[in-house]
Coordinates of C-alpha atoms and ligand atoms in Angstrom, one line a residue:
M1 CA 11.4 -49.8 -47.9
N2 CA 10.4 -47.2 -50.5
E3 CA 6.8 -47.5 -49.4
L4 CA 7.8 -46.6 -45.9
Q5 CA 9.8 -43.7 -47.1
T6 CA 6.9 -42.3 -49.2
R7 CA 4.4 -42.7 -46.4
K8 CA 6.7 -41.0 -44.0
E9 CA 7.3 -38.1 -46.3
Q10 CA 3.5 -37.7 -46.9
A11 CA 2.9 -37.7 -43.2
L12 CA 5.6 -35.1 -42.5
A13 CA 4.2 -32.9 -45.3
A14 CA 0.7 -33.2 -43.8
I15 CA 2.0 -32.4 -40.3
D16 CA 3.8 -29.4 -41.6
A17 CA 0.6 -28.2 -43.3
A18 CA -1.7 -28.8 -40.4
D19 CA -2.9 -25.5 -39.1
T20 CA -4.9 -26.4 -36.0
A21 CA -4.1 -28.4 -32.9
D22 CA -7.0 -30.7 -33.7
A23 CA -5.6 -31.4 -37.2
V24 CA -2.1 -32.3 -35.7
E25 CA -3.8 -34.5 -33.2
A26 CA -5.7 -36.4 -35.9
L27 CA -2.4 -36.9 -37.8
R28 CA -0.8 -38.2 -34.6
V29 CA -3.6 -40.8 -34.1
E30 CA -3.3 -41.8 -37.8
A31 CA 0.4 -42.5 -37.5
L32 CA 1.2 -43.2 -33.9
G33 CA -2.2 -44.1 -32.3
K34 CA -2.9 -47.7 -31.3
Q35 CA -4.2 -48.4 -34.8
G36 CA -1.8 -46.0 -36.5
W37 CA 0.2 -47.1 -39.4
I38 CA 3.6 -46.8 -37.8
S39 CA 2.3 -48.7 -34.7
Q40 CA 1.0 -51.4 -37.0
L41 CA 4.4 -51.7 -38.7
L42 CA 6.2 -51.9 -35.3
K43 CA 3.9 -54.8 -34.4
T44 CA 5.0 -56.7 -37.5
L45 CA 8.6 -56.8 -36.2
G46 CA 7.7 -59.5 -33.7
A47 CA 6.8 -62.0 -36.3
M48 CA 10.0 -61.4 -38.4
T49 CA 13.1 -63.5 -38.4
P50 CA 16.0 -61.9 -36.6
E51 CA 17.7 -61.0 -39.8
E52 CA 14.7 -59.5 -41.3
R53 CA 14.1 -57.6 -38.1
Q54 CA 17.6 -56.2 -38.1
E55 CA 17.2 -54.9 -41.6
R56 CA 13.7 -53.4 -41.2
A57 CA 13.6 -52.2 -37.6
P58 CA 15.9 -49.2 -37.8
A59 CA 14.0 -47.7 -40.7
I60 CA 10.6 -48.1 -38.9
Q61 CA 12.0 -46.8 -35.6
A62 CA 13.6 -43.8 -37.4
A63 CA 10.3 -43.1 -39.2
R64 CA 8.5 -43.2 -35.8
G65 CA 11.0 -40.8 -34.3
E66 CA 10.8 -38.3 -37.1
V67 CA 7.0 -38.3 -37.2
A68 CA 6.8 -37.9 -33.4
D69 CA 9.3 -35.0 -33.5
A70 CA 7.5 -33.3 -36.3
I71 CA 4.2 -33.5 -34.4
A72 CA 5.7 -32.1 -31.3
A73 CA 7.4 -29.3 -33.2
R74 CA 4.2 -28.5 -35.1
K75 CA 2.1 -28.4 -31.9
Q76 CA 4.6 -26.1 -30.2
A77 CA 4.6 -23.8 -33.2
L78 CA 0.8 -23.6 -33.3
E79 CA 0.6 -22.9 -29.5
A80 CA 3.2 -20.2 -29.8
A81 CA 1.3 -18.6 -32.7
A82 CA -2.0 -18.8 -30.7
L83 CA -0.3 -17.1 -27.8
E84 CA 1.1 -14.4 -30.1
R85 CA -2.4 -13.7 -31.4
R86 CA -3.9 -13.6 -27.9
L87 CA -1.2 -11.2 -26.7
A88 CA -1.7 -9.0 -29.7
S89 CA -5.5 -8.9 -29.3
E90 CA -5.5 -8.5 -25.5
T91 CA -3.2 -5.5 -25.3
L92 CA -4.3 -2.9 -22.9
D93 CA -3.3 0.7 -23.5
L94 CA -2.7 2.1 -20.1
T95 CA -2.3 5.6 -21.5
L96 CA -6.0 5.8 -22.6
P97 CA -7.9 8.3 -20.5
A98 CA -10.6 7.1 -18.1
P99 CA -14.2 7.3 -19.4
D100 CA -15.9 10.7 -18.8
T101 CA -18.7 9.4 -16.6
P102 CA -18.0 6.6 -14.2
A103 CA -20.8 4.1 -14.7
G104 CA -21.8 3.4 -11.1
S105 CA -22.5 5.3 -7.9
V106 CA -22.9 4.3 -4.3
H107 CA -26.5 4.1 -3.2
P108 CA -27.3 6.6 -0.3
V109 CA -28.3 3.6 1.9
S110 CA -24.9 2.0 1.4
Q111 CA -23.2 5.4 1.9
V112 CA -25.0 6.0 5.2
M113 CA -24.3 2.5 6.4
D114 CA -20.6 3.1 5.7
E115 CA -20.7 6.4 7.5
L116 CA -22.4 4.8 10.5
A117 CA -19.9 1.9 10.6
E118 CA -17.1 4.4 10.5
I119 CA -18.5 6.5 13.3
F120 CA -19.3 3.5 15.6
A121 CA -16.0 1.8 14.9
D122 CA -14.3 4.9 16.4
L123 CA -16.4 4.3 19.5
G124 CA -15.3 0.7 19.7
F125 CA -18.4 -1.0 18.2
S126 CA -18.1 -3.9 15.7
V127 CA -20.6 -4.7 13.0
A128 CA -22.9 -7.7 13.6
T129 CA -25.4 -9.3 11.2
G130 CA -28.3 -11.7 11.5
P131 CA -30.7 -13.5 9.1
E132 CA -33.5 -11.6 7.4
I133 CA -35.6 -14.8 7.4
E134 CA -36.0 -15.0 11.2
D135 CA -38.0 -17.2 13.6
D136 CA -40.7 -16.0 15.9
W137 CA -38.5 -16.6 19.0
H138 CA -35.7 -14.3 18.0
N139 CA -37.9 -11.6 16.5
F140 CA -40.5 -11.5 19.3
T141 CA -40.4 -14.0 22.2
A142 CA -36.8 -13.4 23.2
L143 CA -37.4 -9.7 23.0
N144 CA -40.0 -10.1 25.7
M145 CA -43.0 -10.3 23.3
A146 CA -44.8 -13.5 24.2
E147 CA -47.1 -15.1 21.7
T148 CA -50.1 -13.1 22.9
H149 CA -48.2 -9.8 23.4
P150 CA -50.2 -6.9 21.9
A151 CA -47.0 -5.3 20.5
R152 CA -46.7 -8.1 18.0
A153 CA -49.8 -6.8 16.3
M154 CA -48.1 -3.5 15.7
H155 CA -45.4 -5.0 13.6
D156 CA -47.4 -5.8 10.4
T157 CA -45.4 -9.0 10.1
F158 CA -44.9 -11.0 7.0
Y159 CA -45.2 -14.6 8.1
F160 CA -44.2 -17.6 6.1
P161 CA -46.9 -20.3 5.7
D162 CA -44.6 -23.1 7.0
R163 CA -42.8 -23.6 10.3
D164 CA -39.2 -24.5 10.6
A165 CA -38.0 -28.0 11.6
A166 CA -38.2 -27.0 15.3
G167 CA -41.8 -25.9 14.9
N168 CA -41.0 -22.2 15.0
R169 CA -43.1 -19.8 13.0
M170 CA -40.9 -18.2 10.4
L171 CA -41.1 -14.6 9.3
L172 CA -39.2 -11.7 7.7
R173 CA -37.7 -9.9 10.6
T174 CA -39.6 -6.7 11.5
H175 CA -36.6 -5.0 13.1
T176 CA -32.9 -5.5 13.6
S177 CA -33.5 -6.2 17.4
P178 CA -33.2 -10.0 17.0
V179 CA -29.5 -9.4 16.2
Q180 CA -29.2 -8.3 19.9
I181 CA -30.3 -11.8 21.0
R182 CA -28.1 -13.6 18.4
S183 CA -25.0 -11.5 19.3
M184 CA -25.4 -11.9 23.0
K185 CA -25.9 -15.6 22.6
E186 CA -22.9 -15.9 20.4
E187 CA -20.4 -13.6 22.0
G188 CA -21.6 -13.2 25.5
A189 CA -20.7 -10.1 27.4
P190 CA -19.3 -7.5 27.5
I191 CA -20.4 -6.6 24.0
R192 CA -20.6 -3.5 21.8
I193 CA -22.1 -3.9 18.4
I194 CA -24.1 -2.2 15.7
A195 CA -26.3 -4.3 13.4
P196 CA -27.3 -2.7 10.1
G197 CA -29.6 -4.4 7.7
R198 CA -32.9 -4.9 5.9
V199 CA -36.2 -5.2 7.8
Y200 CA -39.7 -5.9 6.5
R201 CA -43.2 -4.7 7.4
S202 CA -46.4 -4.8 5.5
D203 CA -46.8 -1.1 5.0
S204 CA -46.4 1.3 2.0
D205 CA -46.7 5.0 1.4
A206 CA -44.3 8.0 0.9
T207 CA -42.5 7.4 4.2
H208 CA -43.0 3.6 4.5
T209 CA -41.9 0.8 2.2
P210 CA -42.4 -2.9 2.8
M211 CA -38.6 -3.3 3.1
F212 CA -36.5 -0.7 4.7
H213 CA -33.2 -0.5 6.6
Q214 CA -32.4 -0.2 10.3
I215 CA -29.4 0.0 12.4
E216 CA -29.4 -1.5 15.8
G217 CA -27.0 -0.6 18.5
L218 CA -26.3 -2.7 21.6
V219 CA -23.9 -2.2 24.5
I220 CA -23.8 -4.7 27.4
D221 CA -21.3 -4.4 30.2
R222 CA -21.1 -3.8 33.9
D223 CA -22.6 -0.6 35.3
I224 CA -23.9 0.8 32.1
H225 CA -26.6 3.5 32.6
L226 CA -28.8 5.9 30.7
G227 CA -26.1 8.5 30.7
H228 CA -24.0 6.3 28.5
L229 CA -26.9 5.9 26.1
K230 CA -27.4 9.6 25.9
W231 CA -23.7 10.4 25.3
T232 CA -23.4 7.7 22.7
L233 CA -26.4 8.9 20.7
E234 CA -25.4 12.6 21.0
T235 CA -21.8 11.7 19.8
F236 CA -23.1 9.6 17.0
L237 CA -25.7 12.2 15.7
K238 CA -23.2 15.1 15.9
A239 CA -20.7 13.1 13.9
F240 CA -23.3 11.9 11.4
F241 CA -25.0 15.2 10.8
E242 CA -21.6 17.0 11.1
R243 CA -23.0 19.7 13.4
D244 CA -22.1 20.5 17.0
D245 CA -25.5 22.0 17.7
I246 CA -27.5 18.8 17.6
V247 CA -29.8 18.8 20.6
L248 CA -31.6 15.7 21.8
R249 CA -34.8 15.4 23.7
L250 CA -35.4 12.1 25.5
R251 CA -39.0 11.2 26.0
P252 CA -40.3 8.3 28.2
S253 CA -41.7 5.6 25.9
Y254 CA -42.4 1.9 25.8
F255 CA -40.8 -1.0 24.0
P256 CA -41.2 -4.5 25.5
F257 CA -37.4 -5.1 25.2
T258 CA -36.2 -2.0 27.0
E259 CA -37.0 -0.7 30.5
P260 CA -37.0 2.2 30.8
S261 CA -37.6 3.0 27.1
V262 CA -36.7 6.3 25.6
E263 CA -37.9 7.9 22.4
V264 CA -35.3 10.3 21.1
D265 CA -36.2 13.6 19.3
V266 CA -33.8 15.9 17.6
G267 CA -34.3 19.7 17.4
W268 CA -34.6 21.3 14.0
Q269 CA -34.8 24.8 12.7
D270 CA -36.5 26.3 9.7
V271 CA -33.9 27.3 7.0
K272 CA -35.7 28.9 4.0
G273 CA -38.7 26.6 4.3
R274 CA -36.6 23.5 4.9
R275 CA -36.3 21.7 8.2
V276 CA -32.6 21.5 9.1
L277 CA -31.5 19.5 12.1
G278 CA -29.7 21.4 14.8
G279 CA -30.6 23.8 17.6
D280 CA -33.0 23.6 20.5
G281 CA -36.3 22.4 19.3
D282 CA -38.1 24.6 21.9
A283 CA -36.7 27.9 20.4
P284 CA -39.1 30.0 18.3
G285 CA -39.3 28.7 14.8
H286 CA -37.8 25.4 15.8
G287 CA -39.3 22.0 16.5
W288 CA -38.6 18.5 17.5
M289 CA -38.5 15.5 15.2
E290 CA -38.8 11.9 16.4
L291 CA -35.7 10.0 15.3
L292 CA -35.2 6.8 17.1
G293 CA -36.2 4.3 19.8
S294 CA -33.9 3.2 22.6
G295 CA -33.7 2.2 26.2
M296 CA -32.0 0.1 28.8
V297 CA -32.1 -3.5 27.7
N298 CA -34.9 -5.3 29.7
A299 CA -33.5 -7.7 32.2
R300 CA -35.8 -10.4 30.8
V301 CA -34.1 -9.9 27.4
I302 CA -30.7 -10.3 28.9
E303 CA -31.9 -13.5 30.5
F304 CA -33.5 -14.8 27.3
A305 CA -30.0 -14.3 25.7
G306 CA -28.4 -16.5 28.3
L307 CA -26.7 -13.8 30.5
D308 CA -27.2 -13.0 34.1
P309 CA -29.0 -9.6 34.5
A310 CA -27.6 -9.2 38.0
E311 CA -24.2 -8.9 36.5
W312 CA -24.8 -7.5 33.0
Q313 CA -26.8 -4.5 31.8
G314 CA -26.7 -2.1 28.9
F315 CA -28.6 -0.1 26.4
A316 CA -29.9 -0.6 22.9
F317 CA -31.2 1.6 20.2
G318 CA -32.8 1.2 16.7
V319 CA -32.9 3.8 14.0
G320 CA -34.1 3.9 10.4
V321 CA -31.1 4.1 8.0
D322 CA -33.3 5.4 5.1
R323 CA -34.7 8.1 7.3
L324 CA -31.2 9.1 8.4
A325 CA -30.2 9.3 4.7
M326 CA -33.3 11.4 3.8
L327 CA -32.7 13.8 6.7
K328 CA -29.0 14.3 5.9
Y329 CA -29.1 14.4 2.1
G330 CA -32.5 15.9 1.6
M331 CA -34.6 13.3 -0.2
D332 CA -38.3 13.4 0.5
D333 CA -39.8 10.2 -1.0
L334 CA -38.6 6.9 0.5
R335 CA -40.1 4.9 -2.4
A336 CA -37.5 6.4 -4.8
F337 CA -34.8 4.6 -2.8
F338 CA -35.9 1.3 -4.2
D339 CA -37.1 2.2 -7.7
G340 CA -33.7 1.7 -9.3
D341 CA -34.1 4.8 -11.4
R342 CA -30.7 5.7 -12.8
R343 CA -31.5 9.4 -12.9
W344 CA -32.2 9.4 -9.2
L345 CA -29.1 7.3 -8.5
A346 CA -27.0 9.7 -10.6
H347 CA -28.4 12.7 -8.6
Y348 CA -28.3 11.3 -5.1
G349 CA -25.6 8.6 -5.4
F350 CA -22.0 8.9 -4.1
S351 CA -18.7 8.4 -5.7
P352 CA -17.2 5.0 -5.1
F353 CA -13.9 6.7 -4.6
D354 CA -15.1 8.8 -1.7
Q355 CA -14.7 6.6 1.4
P356 CA -16.2 8.1 4.6
T357 CA -13.6 8.7 7.2
L358 CA -13.8 10.5 10.5
S359 CA -10.7 12.6 9.7
G360 CA -11.9 13.5 6.2
G361 CA -15.5 14.0 7.3
V362 CA -18.0 11.2 7.1
G363 CA -20.4 13.3 4.9
A364 CA -19.4 12.7 1.4
R365 CA -20.6 15.0 -1.4
A366 CA -22.4 13.6 -4.3
Ligands
LIG401 N1 -36.8 -2.3 17.4 C1 -37.4 -1.1 17.6 C2 -38.3 -0.7 16.4 O1 -38.1 -1.3 15.3 C3 -36.4 0.0 17.8 C4 -35.7 -0.1 19.1 C5 -34.5 -0.8 19.1 C6 -36.1 0.4 20.3 C7 -33.8 -1.0 20.3 C8 -35.5 0.2 21.5 C9 -34.3 -0.5 21.5 O2 -39.1 0.1 16.4

């Protein structure tokens, strides 16, 4: 009896002194675990005579209850203390001032893409995307460039060494035009999308990088004509450059996926030695700058995309996003866009708090 009393008191003292959850757990196992001393004592009850049992059982049961309670109480106390410590160390002083210089800025390419999405959303376009690792069929064949088409050679394509499961040659898309095909196949017609994204060509100098950004536009509906294309481009470029005097010159051109094809130039004027977009390019001291490719979607492309060209027609355009950024915000070397130089980003980047909106002006200030 005395022995039980002593062991219990030792156990209670040890529990009281335990200062980690692990230590408490070890004490629990020592007393109440399968091989624990109290469990062992309880097992001896079975072999006792009823009289013996009546005499011994209450003390053993009582010891078990006390030890179990002490363990639970100690665990709770330790948890509460731990929580207290965490709360004390994790306090956040909301009255502290914000850091002087916010660490990040929005890259001009992202900024321009946001601006374009805003402008075209207002015209009822939604944003579509497609894979950068594309197959030959979507990038070329469905855009009316058969295997042997000479225009393929002009794309400086990065091909992968292996074909996909269906036997397609795989490549890094050379333009965003394959998204035209994917969108028409997925959504059918009528459709009105823009598709911004990365494109790849094996080319590199001050105005060409192996990866750059394009934005594709596609409108397919009934009775769409070249006038809709011209109005859309004019409206978009005026909103983007925030000038009403943007003048377009449409030149006949050739793309396999549009017929007729139209190259679009924008008039510029010389302002203190800098070419600034705006004004009639034919005026003295003015000129024209080639900006984008476009045209009426070729009937064969509409067919490749699974639509009936007798019912559906429309226009498409493609424009370099980096080029738009350079023209609007005055950078002159495209390579700097992808150098990740923090000084360049600090100079040309945009505040993350400045969201482009049509009402507030899509042209954020750095
Ligand atoms: N995909 C063409 C290019 O990369 C641009 C373009 C898109 C032209 C849509 C016409 C229509 O040069």
